[in-house]
Amino acid sequence: MTRPGSAPVVAAAFAAQGFGYAAVVTALPALKDRFAFGDAFVSGLLLGVCVAAAVGSVLADLVAVRWGSRQALAGGLLVQAAALTVAATAGSLGLFMTATAVYGAGLGAVDAASNMQGVLAERRRGRPLLGRCYAAYTAAAAVGALTTAGVATTDLSGTTGMVVAAGLLAVVALVGVRLFDHARAAREPGSEGRGPLPGRGIRLVGALVLVAFAVDAAVSTWSTVYLDGLVADAALAPLGYAVYQGTVLTTRLVTDVLVRRSGRAPVALAGIVVGAVGCGLVAVVPGVPGAVAGFALAGVATGTLVPLAFGAAGELAPGRSDEVVARVNLFNYAGVVLGAASLGVVGEGRGLGIAFALPAVLLLAALPLVRRAFGGAVVVRARA
């Protein structure tokens, strides 16, 4: 029987989140056809989702303080389920945009609360678990994308994958409201708290989250566009993103084991160096082989840094880890905007290839932060 707060239950929430997000982004072509909007509108829409997600992360913090991260996570999943159902079936652009904004808020709430629950699971087991939770997210995102691709070969609507995702999110929410960890790791509601939160630690770990998501956004947004300009067959253009995600998944599957053996800092340092080499390879070696190899190596940085950073965030103030994680999660969205926007600006004038030097520089700039953010801890401490 599955125990409340166990790793598989938390991983299910990560998987539902990954499947849902992939279903949304891969349904964008069908949505563009339905509502006749262009690429600039899509960019604005994604920016709006990021802003709404930041609001959702703050709301998850407030809910976690009063009722615990279990309620924040289940609520965020249900909000997404309802919003995706409306967005997938909306007949007007106004209704679709409203549903998308609500979805973004749910997305941010689940981003924050799923990491809160992951931290609690690590504490209960006394060992790293977030790597495999993020692996579940990545694997489910691939399934979500394949679901949309499969739907495209049938007479079903191009947004059918979003409806499937809504069902999955709802099921996980209803199961999770019983089986997510009931523990609270926050100040008492209405009190002045137990002293200030560790602001310096939050900024250090948050900076690493920002860098990781900037790299992820850069590759996710621009790798296919870049390769599309290099290859004659458009079907080969997504290859770079595919190998990137494959590396992210593989890295996350082994991250927990590596951390138990070596500690967070060495694993993070190795991931950053490999990722920087990968982004640099894209920038300095023109052509498809260099780009594909570079995107694959970039996935090592994203695959390691995100779970390691959130795991470390949970140890900054264990009694208030829900609050710390919610604040660190906000750096996620700043990184997404930075990674997607900065490459577009530089690529406009100098070409997308050389623009990938920017995430390489960001990764190298993060190297001095690793020891201060992670120290030498090998495992998390089990809760008494």
Tab-separated table of C-alpha atoms in Angstrom:
chain	number	residue	atom	x	y	z
A	1	MET	CA	0.000	0.000	0.000
A	2	THR	CA	1.338	3.449	-0.910
A	3	ARG	CA	2.291	5.519	2.130
A	4	PRO	CA	1.311	9.214	2.375
A	5	GLY	CA	4.160	11.398	1.171
A	6	SER	CA	5.984	8.550	-0.576
A	7	ALA	CA	8.206	9.239	-3.581
A	8	PRO	CA	5.875	7.558	-6.151
A	9	VAL	CA	2.962	9.787	-5.082
A	10	VAL	CA	5.069	12.929	-5.405
A	11	ALA	CA	6.531	11.715	-8.717
A	12	ALA	CA	2.969	11.289	-10.025
A	13	ALA	CA	2.353	14.992	-9.431
A	14	PHE	CA	5.549	15.876	-11.302
A	15	ALA	CA	4.508	13.567	-14.154
A	16	ALA	CA	1.024	15.094	-14.420
A	17	GLN	CA	2.600	18.551	-14.547
A	18	GLY	CA	5.039	17.535	-17.295
A	19	PHE	CA	2.364	15.828	-19.387
A	20	GLY	CA	0.053	18.830	-19.098
A	21	TYR	CA	2.642	21.432	-20.058
A	22	ALA	CA	3.800	19.397	-23.045
A	23	ALA	CA	0.192	18.950	-24.168
A	24	VAL	CA	-0.283	22.717	-24.088
A	25	VAL	CA	2.851	23.768	-25.976
A	26	THR	CA	2.470	21.060	-28.619
A	27	ALA	CA	-1.175	22.041	-29.181
A	28	LEU	CA	-0.194	25.629	-30.052
A	29	PRO	CA	-0.307	25.046	-33.843
A	30	ALA	CA	-3.896	23.808	-33.570
A	31	LEU	CA	-4.795	26.739	-31.343
A	32	LYS	CA	-3.181	29.181	-33.784
A	33	ASP	CA	-5.356	27.786	-36.554
A	34	ARG	CA	-8.510	27.944	-34.427
A	35	PHE	CA	-8.081	31.531	-33.294
A	36	ALA	CA	-5.932	32.841	-36.189
A	37	PHE	CA	-3.190	34.404	-34.084
A	38	GLY	CA	0.488	34.722	-35.037
A	39	ASP	CA	3.894	33.978	-33.537
A	40	ALA	CA	4.107	37.342	-31.773
A	41	PHE	CA	0.833	36.575	-30.000
A	42	VAL	CA	2.213	33.182	-28.952
A	43	SER	CA	5.278	34.874	-27.440
A	44	GLY	CA	3.051	37.258	-25.505
A	45	LEU	CA	0.842	34.388	-24.410
A	46	LEU	CA	3.817	32.428	-23.044
A	47	LEU	CA	5.079	35.529	-21.239
A	48	GLY	CA	1.640	35.940	-19.692
A	49	VAL	CA	1.727	32.316	-18.524
A	50	CYS	CA	5.082	33.003	-16.819
A	51	VAL	CA	3.661	36.040	-15.018
A	52	ALA	CA	0.562	34.099	-13.946
A	53	ALA	CA	2.787	31.222	-12.798
A	54	ALA	CA	4.759	33.580	-10.567
A	55	VAL	CA	1.464	34.660	-8.999
A	56	GLY	CA	0.523	31.000	-8.579
A	57	SER	CA	3.789	30.301	-6.784
A	58	VAL	CA	3.039	33.101	-4.319
A	59	LEU	CA	-0.468	31.718	-3.788
A	60	ALA	CA	0.977	28.256	-3.130
A	61	ASP	CA	3.154	29.811	-0.439
A	62	LEU	CA	0.114	31.397	1.224
A	63	VAL	CA	-1.872	28.153	1.091
A	64	ALA	CA	1.080	26.127	2.399
A	65	VAL	CA	1.495	28.472	5.359
A	66	ARG	CA	-2.155	28.115	6.359
A	67	TRP	CA	-3.006	24.532	5.367
A	68	GLY	CA	0.163	22.811	4.128
A	69	SER	CA	1.688	22.029	0.736
A	70	ARG	CA	-0.631	19.019	0.294
A	71	GLN	CA	-3.576	21.370	-0.164
A	72	ALA	CA	-1.562	23.740	-2.338
A	73	LEU	CA	-0.524	20.900	-4.650
A	74	ALA	CA	-3.941	19.265	-4.928
A	75	GLY	CA	-5.567	22.656	-5.469
A	76	GLY	CA	-3.066	23.668	-8.145
A	77	LEU	CA	-3.602	20.396	-10.006
A	78	LEU	CA	-7.389	20.861	-9.960
A	79	VAL	CA	-7.079	24.464	-11.157
A	80	GLN	CA	-4.993	23.282	-14.095
A	81	ALA	CA	-7.457	20.501	-14.905
A	82	ALA	CA	-10.374	22.934	-15.058
A	83	ALA	CA	-8.432	25.567	-17.003
A	84	LEU	CA	-7.150	23.094	-19.605
A	85	THR	CA	-10.646	21.729	-20.182
A	86	VAL	CA	-11.961	25.230	-20.839
A	87	ALA	CA	-8.954	26.267	-22.965
A	88	ALA	CA	-9.187	23.127	-25.109
A	89	THR	CA	-12.873	23.634	-25.868
A	90	ALA	CA	-13.137	27.449	-25.850
A	91	GLY	CA	-14.982	28.968	-28.779
A	92	SER	CA	-13.747	32.520	-28.301
A	93	LEU	CA	-10.289	34.019	-27.978
A	94	GLY	CA	-11.271	35.920	-24.834
A	95	LEU	CA	-12.370	32.761	-23.030
A	96	PHE	CA	-9.232	30.941	-24.197
A	97	MET	CA	-6.951	33.710	-22.890
A	98	THR	CA	-8.734	33.784	-19.542
A	99	ALA	CA	-8.404	30.009	-19.209
A	100	THR	CA	-4.726	30.224	-20.152
A	101	ALA	CA	-4.080	32.794	-17.427
A	102	VAL	CA	-5.811	30.571	-14.861
A	103	TYR	CA	-3.785	27.613	-16.135
A	104	GLY	CA	-0.581	29.627	-15.614
A	105	ALA	CA	-1.531	30.302	-11.995
A	106	GLY	CA	-2.154	26.594	-11.465
A	107	LEU	CA	1.137	25.794	-13.173
A	108	GLY	CA	3.065	28.025	-10.766
A	109	ALA	CA	1.249	26.642	-7.739
A	110	VAL	CA	2.128	23.089	-8.732
A	111	ASP	CA	5.718	24.015	-9.583
A	112	ALA	CA	6.161	25.331	-6.046
A	113	ALA	CA	4.051	22.811	-4.137
A	114	SER	CA	5.403	19.724	-5.911
A	115	ASN	CA	8.914	20.774	-4.904
A	116	MET	CA	7.693	21.363	-1.340
A	117	GLN	CA	6.357	17.811	-1.296
A	118	GLY	CA	9.557	16.494	-2.876
A	119	VAL	CA	11.594	18.099	-0.097
A	120	LEU	CA	9.349	16.494	2.531
A	121	ALA	CA	9.745	13.100	0.829
A	122	GLU	CA	13.534	13.474	0.854
A	123	ARG	CA	13.421	14.349	4.541
A	124	ARG	CA	11.294	11.315	5.389
A	125	ARG	CA	13.533	8.915	3.461
A	126	GLY	CA	16.814	10.581	4.401
A	127	ARG	CA	18.162	10.511	0.854
A	128	PRO	CA	17.913	12.442	-2.420
A	129	LEU	CA	14.718	11.796	-4.398
A	130	LEU	CA	14.080	14.927	-6.435
A	131	GLY	CA	16.177	13.702	-9.354
A	132	ARG	CA	13.791	10.842	-10.060
A	133	CYS	CA	10.783	13.116	-9.483
A	134	TYR	CA	12.070	15.458	-12.188
A	135	ALA	CA	12.819	12.426	-14.365
A	136	ALA	CA	9.117	11.548	-14.093
A	137	TYR	CA	8.302	15.079	-15.237
A	138	THR	CA	10.602	14.815	-18.271
A	139	ALA	CA	9.411	11.352	-19.282
A	140	ALA	CA	5.758	12.375	-18.970
A	141	ALA	CA	6.418	15.491	-21.037
A	142	ALA	CA	7.731	13.273	-23.825
A	143	VAL	CA	4.574	11.139	-23.593
A	144	GLY	CA	2.459	14.288	-23.695
A	145	ALA	CA	4.168	15.453	-26.863
A	146	LEU	CA	3.761	12.022	-28.451
A	147	THR	CA	0.071	12.057	-27.499
A	148	THR	CA	-0.428	15.286	-29.425
A	149	ALA	CA	1.532	13.853	-32.360
A	150	GLY	CA	-0.650	10.738	-32.328
A	151	VAL	CA	-3.830	12.781	-32.204
A	152	ALA	CA	-2.637	14.674	-35.278
A	153	THR	CA	-2.920	11.472	-37.327
A	154	THR	CA	-6.622	11.077	-36.451
A	155	ASP	CA	-9.806	13.072	-36.939
A	156	LEU	CA	-9.763	14.213	-33.305
A	157	SER	CA	-9.260	17.844	-32.366
A	158	GLY	CA	-5.663	19.034	-32.067
A	159	THR	CA	-6.403	19.990	-28.454
A	160	THR	CA	-7.478	16.483	-27.443
A	161	GLY	CA	-4.158	16.022	-25.659
A	162	MET	CA	-5.060	18.948	-23.396
A	163	VAL	CA	-8.306	17.230	-22.415
A	164	VAL	CA	-6.401	14.013	-21.660
A	165	ALA	CA	-3.975	16.041	-19.556
A	166	ALA	CA	-6.873	17.624	-17.665
A	167	GLY	CA	-8.177	14.188	-16.764
A	168	LEU	CA	-4.747	13.047	-15.584
A	169	LEU	CA	-4.260	16.185	-13.474
A	170	ALA	CA	-7.666	15.738	-11.855
A	171	VAL	CA	-7.033	12.068	-10.993
A	172	VAL	CA	-3.648	12.830	-9.407
A	173	ALA	CA	-5.202	15.707	-7.436
A	174	LEU	CA	-8.032	13.554	-6.060
A	175	VAL	CA	-5.671	10.737	-5.107
A	176	GLY	CA	-3.035	13.136	-3.820
A	177	VAL	CA	-5.317	15.057	-1.482
A	178	ARG	CA	-5.234	11.879	0.636
A	179	LEU	CA	-1.738	10.623	-0.138
A	180	PHE	CA	0.420	13.735	-0.376
A	181	ASP	CA	2.405	14.458	2.789
A	182	HIS	CA	0.213	16.107	5.456
A	183	ALA	CA	3.168	17.738	7.204
A	184	ARG	CA	3.456	21.517	7.388
A	185	ALA	CA	6.855	23.166	6.992
A	186	ALA	CA	5.975	26.827	7.435
A	187	ARG	CA	5.402	29.430	10.110
A	188	GLU	CA	2.161	29.393	12.021
A	189	PRO	CA	-0.541	31.364	10.138
A	190	GLY	CA	-1.125	34.788	11.581
A	191	SER	CA	2.132	34.775	13.553
A	192	GLU	CA	5.208	36.888	12.970
A	193	GLY	CA	7.129	33.756	12.071
A	194	ARG	CA	10.252	32.349	13.702
A	195	GLY	CA	12.736	34.924	12.554
A	196	PRO	CA	13.570	35.956	8.998
A	197	LEU	CA	14.035	33.432	6.212
A	198	PRO	CA	17.626	32.802	5.004
A	199	GLY	CA	17.654	35.476	2.298
A	200	ARG	CA	21.278	34.957	1.254
A	201	GLY	CA	20.784	31.207	0.824
A	202	ILE	CA	17.556	31.760	-1.112
A	203	ARG	CA	19.346	34.139	-3.479
A	204	LEU	CA	22.263	31.741	-3.998
A	205	VAL	CA	20.112	28.688	-4.705
A	206	GLY	CA	17.645	30.811	-6.666
A	207	ALA	CA	20.438	32.078	-8.914
A	208	LEU	CA	21.264	28.495	-9.849
A	209	VAL	CA	17.591	27.810	-10.582
A	210	LEU	CA	17.514	30.928	-12.762
A	211	VAL	CA	20.557	29.811	-14.750
A	212	ALA	CA	19.211	26.282	-15.217
A	213	PHE	CA	15.862	27.491	-16.526
A	214	ALA	CA	17.534	30.104	-18.724
A	215	VAL	CA	19.476	27.297	-20.432
A	216	ASP	CA	16.326	25.190	-20.674
A	217	ALA	CA	14.301	28.049	-22.172
A	218	ALA	CA	17.062	28.881	-24.640
A	219	VAL	CA	17.257	25.327	-25.973
A	220	SER	CA	13.503	24.706	-25.803
A	221	THR	CA	12.622	27.928	-27.615
A	222	TRP	CA	15.390	28.244	-30.179
A	223	SER	CA	17.026	24.865	-30.899
A	224	THR	CA	14.407	23.828	-33.466
A	225	VAL	CA	14.399	27.278	-35.061
A	226	TYR	CA	18.196	27.209	-35.340
A	227	LEU	CA	18.329	23.730	-36.860
A	228	ASP	CA	15.473	24.565	-39.209
A	229	GLY	CA	17.804	27.076	-40.849
A	230	LEU	CA	20.557	24.472	-41.236
A	231	VAL	CA	18.730	21.418	-42.571
A	232	ALA	CA	16.815	20.911	-45.799
A	233	ASP	CA	14.357	18.452	-44.254
A	234	ALA	CA	12.132	20.239	-41.736
A	235	ALA	CA	11.386	16.901	-40.061
A	236	LEU	CA	14.986	16.853	-38.777
A	237	ALA	CA	14.756	20.273	-37.129
A	238	PRO	CA	13.348	18.985	-33.793
A	239	LEU	CA	16.286	16.549	-33.459
A	240	GLY	CA	18.293	18.946	-31.299
A	241	TYR	CA	15.481	19.371	-28.801
A	242	ALA	CA	14.851	15.623	-28.773
A	243	VAL	CA	18.447	14.761	-27.866
A	244	TYR	CA	18.468	17.568	-25.313
A	245	GLN	CA	15.433	16.114	-23.546
A	246	GLY	CA	16.931	12.639	-23.771
A	247	THR	CA	20.037	13.862	-21.947
A	248	VAL	CA	17.958	15.721	-19.352
A	249	LEU	CA	16.001	12.538	-18.619
A	250	THR	CA	19.096	10.323	-18.432
A	251	THR	CA	20.877	12.783	-16.169
A	252	ARG	CA	17.936	13.055	-13.794
A	253	LEU	CA	17.661	9.286	-13.527
A	254	VAL	CA	21.227	9.060	-12.192
A	255	THR	CA	21.448	12.337	-10.243
A	256	ASP	CA	20.165	10.947	-6.930
A	257	VAL	CA	22.694	8.103	-7.004
A	258	LEU	CA	25.559	10.446	-7.857
A	259	VAL	CA	24.609	12.826	-5.052
A	260	ARG	CA	24.591	10.008	-2.502
A	261	ARG	CA	28.099	9.034	-3.605
A	262	SER	CA	29.741	12.413	-4.137
A	263	GLY	CA	27.571	15.204	-2.720
A	264	ARG	CA	25.647	17.966	-4.425
A	265	ALA	CA	28.515	20.344	-5.168
A	266	PRO	CA	30.691	17.993	-7.286
A	267	VAL	CA	27.673	16.808	-9.279
A	268	ALA	CA	26.527	20.385	-9.887
A	269	LEU	CA	30.010	21.551	-10.891
A	270	ALA	CA	30.341	18.714	-13.395
A	271	GLY	CA	26.875	19.415	-14.806
A	272	ILE	CA	27.608	23.120	-15.220
A	273	VAL	CA	30.934	22.544	-16.979
A	274	VAL	CA	29.481	19.963	-19.376
A	275	GLY	CA	26.492	22.199	-20.090
A	276	ALA	CA	28.714	25.216	-20.741
A	277	VAL	CA	30.827	23.189	-23.148
A	278	GLY	CA	27.653	22.131	-24.940
A	279	CYS	CA	26.301	25.669	-25.343
A	280	GLY	CA	29.750	26.844	-26.415
A	281	LEU	CA	29.887	24.082	-28.993
A	282	VAL	CA	26.682	25.319	-30.587
A	283	ALA	CA	28.109	28.849	-30.661
A	284	VAL	CA	31.521	28.103	-32.197
A	285	VAL	CA	30.957	24.994	-34.349
A	286	PRO	CA	28.522	25.820	-37.159
A	287	GLY	CA	26.579	22.950	-38.644
A	288	VAL	CA	24.160	20.247	-37.622
A	289	PRO	CA	26.585	17.795	-35.905
A	290	GLY	CA	28.005	20.479	-33.618
A	291	ALA	CA	24.567	21.838	-32.788
A	292	VAL	CA	23.034	18.458	-31.992
A	293	ALA	CA	26.016	17.417	-29.863
A	294	GLY	CA	25.964	20.775	-28.105
A	295	PHE	CA	22.267	20.594	-27.298
A	296	ALA	CA	22.753	17.093	-25.914
A	297	LEU	CA	25.528	18.280	-23.570
A	298	ALA	CA	23.492	21.319	-22.493
A	299	GLY	CA	20.899	18.906	-21.116
A	300	VAL	CA	23.372	17.732	-18.465
A	301	ALA	CA	23.322	21.172	-16.826
A	302	THR	CA	19.527	21.415	-16.698
A	303	GLY	CA	19.176	17.794	-15.652
A	304	THR	CA	21.404	18.196	-12.608
A	305	LEU	CA	20.942	21.775	-11.428
A	306	VAL	CA	17.158	21.912	-11.013
A	307	PRO	CA	16.645	18.960	-8.632
A	308	LEU	CA	19.864	19.730	-6.755
A	309	ALA	CA	18.878	23.358	-6.223
A	310	PHE	CA	15.406	22.585	-4.900
A	311	GLY	CA	16.804	19.845	-2.680
A	312	ALA	CA	19.266	22.343	-1.195
A	313	ALA	CA	16.491	24.922	-0.801
A	314	GLY	CA	14.614	22.497	1.420
A	315	GLU	CA	17.548	22.354	3.827
A	316	LEU	CA	18.067	26.109	4.224
A	317	ALA	CA	15.384	26.326	6.926
A	318	PRO	CA	13.858	22.834	7.368
A	319	GLY	CA	11.054	24.046	9.630
A	320	ARG	CA	9.963	26.549	6.959
A	321	SER	CA	10.989	24.718	3.802
A	322	ASP	CA	7.598	25.298	2.145
A	323	GLU	CA	8.142	29.048	2.290
A	324	VAL	CA	11.759	28.823	1.119
A	325	VAL	CA	10.888	26.602	-1.848
A	326	ALA	CA	8.089	28.952	-2.945
A	327	ARG	CA	10.532	31.863	-3.017
A	328	VAL	CA	13.243	29.928	-4.834
A	329	ASN	CA	10.664	28.808	-7.391
A	330	LEU	CA	10.114	32.426	-8.462
A	331	PHE	CA	13.619	32.448	-9.978
A	332	ASN	CA	12.352	29.759	-12.372
A	333	TYR	CA	10.208	32.213	-14.312
A	334	ALA	CA	12.857	34.922	-14.453
A	335	GLY	CA	15.160	32.338	-16.007
A	336	VAL	CA	12.564	31.301	-18.579
A	337	VAL	CA	12.028	34.891	-19.711
A	338	LEU	CA	15.776	35.611	-19.758
A	339	GLY	CA	16.670	32.488	-21.724
A	340	ALA	CA	13.937	32.844	-24.319
A	341	ALA	CA	14.202	36.601	-24.824
A	342	SER	CA	17.954	37.192	-24.710
A	343	LEU	CA	18.736	34.699	-27.470
A	344	GLY	CA	16.091	36.226	-29.681
A	345	VAL	CA	17.593	39.697	-29.272
A	346	VAL	CA	21.196	38.619	-29.905
A	347	GLY	CA	20.231	36.164	-32.631
A	348	GLU	CA	18.399	38.884	-34.534
A	349	GLY	CA	21.645	40.728	-35.185
A	350	ARG	CA	24.400	38.122	-35.000
A	351	GLY	CA	22.698	34.826	-35.736
A	352	LEU	CA	21.203	32.223	-33.425
A	353	GLY	CA	24.306	30.036	-33.360
A	354	ILE	CA	26.582	32.588	-31.718
A	355	ALA	CA	23.719	33.603	-29.407
A	356	PHE	CA	24.123	30.287	-27.574
A	357	ALA	CA	27.307	31.718	-26.097
A	358	LEU	CA	25.008	33.586	-23.694
A	359	PRO	CA	23.784	30.517	-21.775
A	360	ALA	CA	27.383	29.253	-21.768
A	361	VAL	CA	28.489	32.481	-20.067
A	362	LEU	CA	25.630	32.245	-17.572
A	363	LEU	CA	26.660	28.717	-16.640
A	364	LEU	CA	30.305	29.664	-16.159
A	365	ALA	CA	29.277	32.655	-14.053
A	366	ALA	CA	27.344	30.250	-11.808
A	367	LEU	CA	30.423	28.138	-10.981
A	368	PRO	CA	31.548	30.264	-7.999
A	369	LEU	CA	28.060	30.013	-6.492
A	370	VAL	CA	27.998	26.227	-6.273
A	371	ARG	CA	30.176	25.706	-3.200
A	372	ARG	CA	28.405	28.460	-1.304
A	373	ALA	CA	24.955	27.171	-2.252
A	374	PHE	CA	25.527	23.426	-1.864
A	375	GLY	CA	28.543	23.027	0.386
A	376	GLY	CA	29.601	19.399	0.652
A	377	ALA	CA	26.395	17.742	1.823
A	378	VAL	CA	26.030	14.232	0.447
A	379	VAL	CA	22.586	13.284	1.746
A	380	VAL	CA	19.703	14.991	3.424
A	381	ARG	CA	19.018	14.205	7.048
A	382	ALA	CA	16.081	12.014	7.902
A	383	ARG	CA	13.444	13.697	10.019
A	384	ALA	CA	13.265	12.410	13.547
